[in-house]
Amino acid sequence: KMAAAGGKAAASAILCTGRQALRRQPQLSLYNPERSMSTRHPLKLDQAQRDQLLRPLIAQGWVLDAQRDAIRKQFQFQDFGDAFGWMTMIALRSEALSHHPEWFNVYNKVEVTLTTHDCAGLSLKDIEMAKFMDEKGGA
């Protein structure tokens, strides 16, 4: 019991340390600066941003879902442990950015959909999250 309790405490300490480290990272301004702090919402990507920012993501396997104004991708890992570890890393980053993916996991596969509900479509938050997922992701 002592070893299990110690393991849980160590895991909790690592998780807290990870959250603190992510919160200290400089953040891009993803919001409309003309809105007040209480109603800040990300801006939907305009056509020029879409042309520039989505092209490299599509080349990396992301698929545009025009009906939802979202992007989707399936990541594949060696096994469930690798998939779950990646999801945990993404969850910590998501909390730091206050932007959470829609995802579905079965064994070594994780299907991800990114869209920004606050602006009813794609925003810079989705681009940032997709790049991070690709950087840390599986096949």
XYZ file of C-alpha atoms in Angstrom:
139
model
C 0.000 0.000 0.000
C 2.816 2.413 0.822
C 4.437 1.985 -2.608
C 1.109 2.569 -4.348
C 0.437 5.672 -2.256
C 3.941 6.946 -2.986
C 3.448 6.309 -6.698
C 0.173 8.234 -6.695
C 1.816 11.145 -4.862
C 4.707 11.177 -7.329
C 2.336 11.089 -10.304
C 0.281 13.899 -8.776
C 3.430 15.981 -8.228
C 4.524 15.443 -11.839
C 1.069 16.372 -13.109
C 1.020 19.558 -11.004
C 4.536 20.475 -12.108
C 3.554 19.921 -15.742
C 0.514 22.169 -15.379
C 2.581 24.914 -13.759
C 5.225 24.721 -16.496
C 2.597 24.947 -19.229
C 0.936 27.937 -17.577
C 4.268 29.800 -17.485
C 4.785 29.492 -21.236
C 4.202 32.695 -23.195
C 0.852 32.640 -24.917
C -0.039 33.977 -28.339
C -2.790 36.540 -28.435
C -5.649 34.526 -29.859
C -8.400 36.956 -28.940
C -10.037 40.039 -30.342
C -8.294 42.891 -28.460
C -11.259 45.228 -29.005
C -13.527 43.156 -26.765
C -13.504 43.552 -23.002
C -11.704 41.015 -20.814
C -15.003 39.547 -19.626
C -16.249 38.761 -23.148
C -13.011 37.865 -24.955
C -13.629 35.329 -27.680
C -11.259 33.980 -30.300
C -11.768 35.258 -33.817
C -12.795 32.930 -36.611
C -10.066 32.534 -39.251
C -10.558 34.733 -42.302
C -9.962 33.392 -45.828
C -6.362 34.651 -46.038
C -5.513 32.975 -42.711
C -7.187 29.746 -43.848
C -5.189 29.706 -47.084
C -1.915 30.285 -45.258
C -2.379 28.299 -42.033
C -4.393 25.251 -43.113
C -2.203 24.270 -46.073
C 0.686 22.895 -43.944
C -1.749 21.091 -41.627
C -3.511 19.411 -44.538
C -0.077 18.332 -45.817
C 0.429 16.691 -42.381
C -2.783 14.659 -42.698
C -5.416 16.973 -41.243
C -8.735 16.938 -43.125
C -11.051 19.927 -43.387
C -14.619 19.244 -42.271
C -16.403 22.098 -44.070
C -19.820 21.226 -42.604
C -18.577 21.888 -39.074
C -15.794 24.343 -39.963
C -13.377 22.004 -38.200
C -10.250 19.940 -38.879
C -9.874 16.227 -38.158
C -7.018 13.773 -37.927
C -6.403 10.224 -36.736
C -3.219 9.558 -34.779
C -1.861 6.033 -34.399
C 0.532 4.831 -31.697
C 2.386 1.628 -30.826
C -0.109 0.635 -28.128
C -2.726 1.939 -25.699
C -0.118 3.213 -23.228
C 1.493 5.429 -25.856
C -1.903 6.702 -27.023
C -3.017 7.460 -23.476
C 0.297 9.131 -22.619
C -0.048 11.385 -25.670
C -3.638 12.211 -24.719
C -2.488 13.150 -21.218
C 0.166 15.490 -22.625
C -2.414 17.065 -24.950
C -4.886 17.403 -22.056
C -2.342 19.403 -20.040
C -1.682 21.707 -22.993
C -5.429 22.024 -23.592
C -5.956 23.167 -20.016
C -3.166 25.740 -20.355
C -4.714 27.119 -23.562
C -8.302 26.663 -22.337
C -9.043 24.888 -25.602
C -10.177 21.279 -25.504
C -10.262 18.846 -28.420
C -13.066 16.505 -29.308
C -11.501 13.072 -29.412
C -12.220 9.378 -29.500
C -9.768 6.655 -28.471
C -9.738 2.925 -29.202
C -6.584 1.051 -28.178
C -3.742 2.666 -30.177
C -5.802 5.100 -32.268
C -6.979 8.592 -31.345
C -9.358 10.480 -33.623
C -9.274 14.243 -33.045
C -11.586 17.032 -34.180
C -10.639 20.655 -33.586
C -13.000 23.606 -33.809
C -13.589 26.636 -31.613
C -17.089 26.700 -30.203
C -16.762 30.337 -29.026
C -16.567 31.550 -32.634
C -18.440 28.654 -34.274
C -15.521 27.642 -36.461
C -11.770 27.450 -36.861
C -9.591 29.908 -34.957
C -5.904 30.363 -34.220
C -6.462 28.167 -31.154
C -7.167 25.211 -33.443
C -4.054 25.891 -35.517
C -1.903 26.110 -32.387
C -3.373 22.908 -30.960
C -3.022 20.992 -34.259
C 0.653 21.999 -34.545
C 1.300 20.898 -30.953
C -0.474 17.566 -31.556
C 1.586 16.952 -34.694
C 4.803 17.859 -32.875
C 4.053 15.395 -30.070
C 2.000 12.871 -32.045
C 2.177 9.378 -33.408
C 2.144 8.139 -36.994
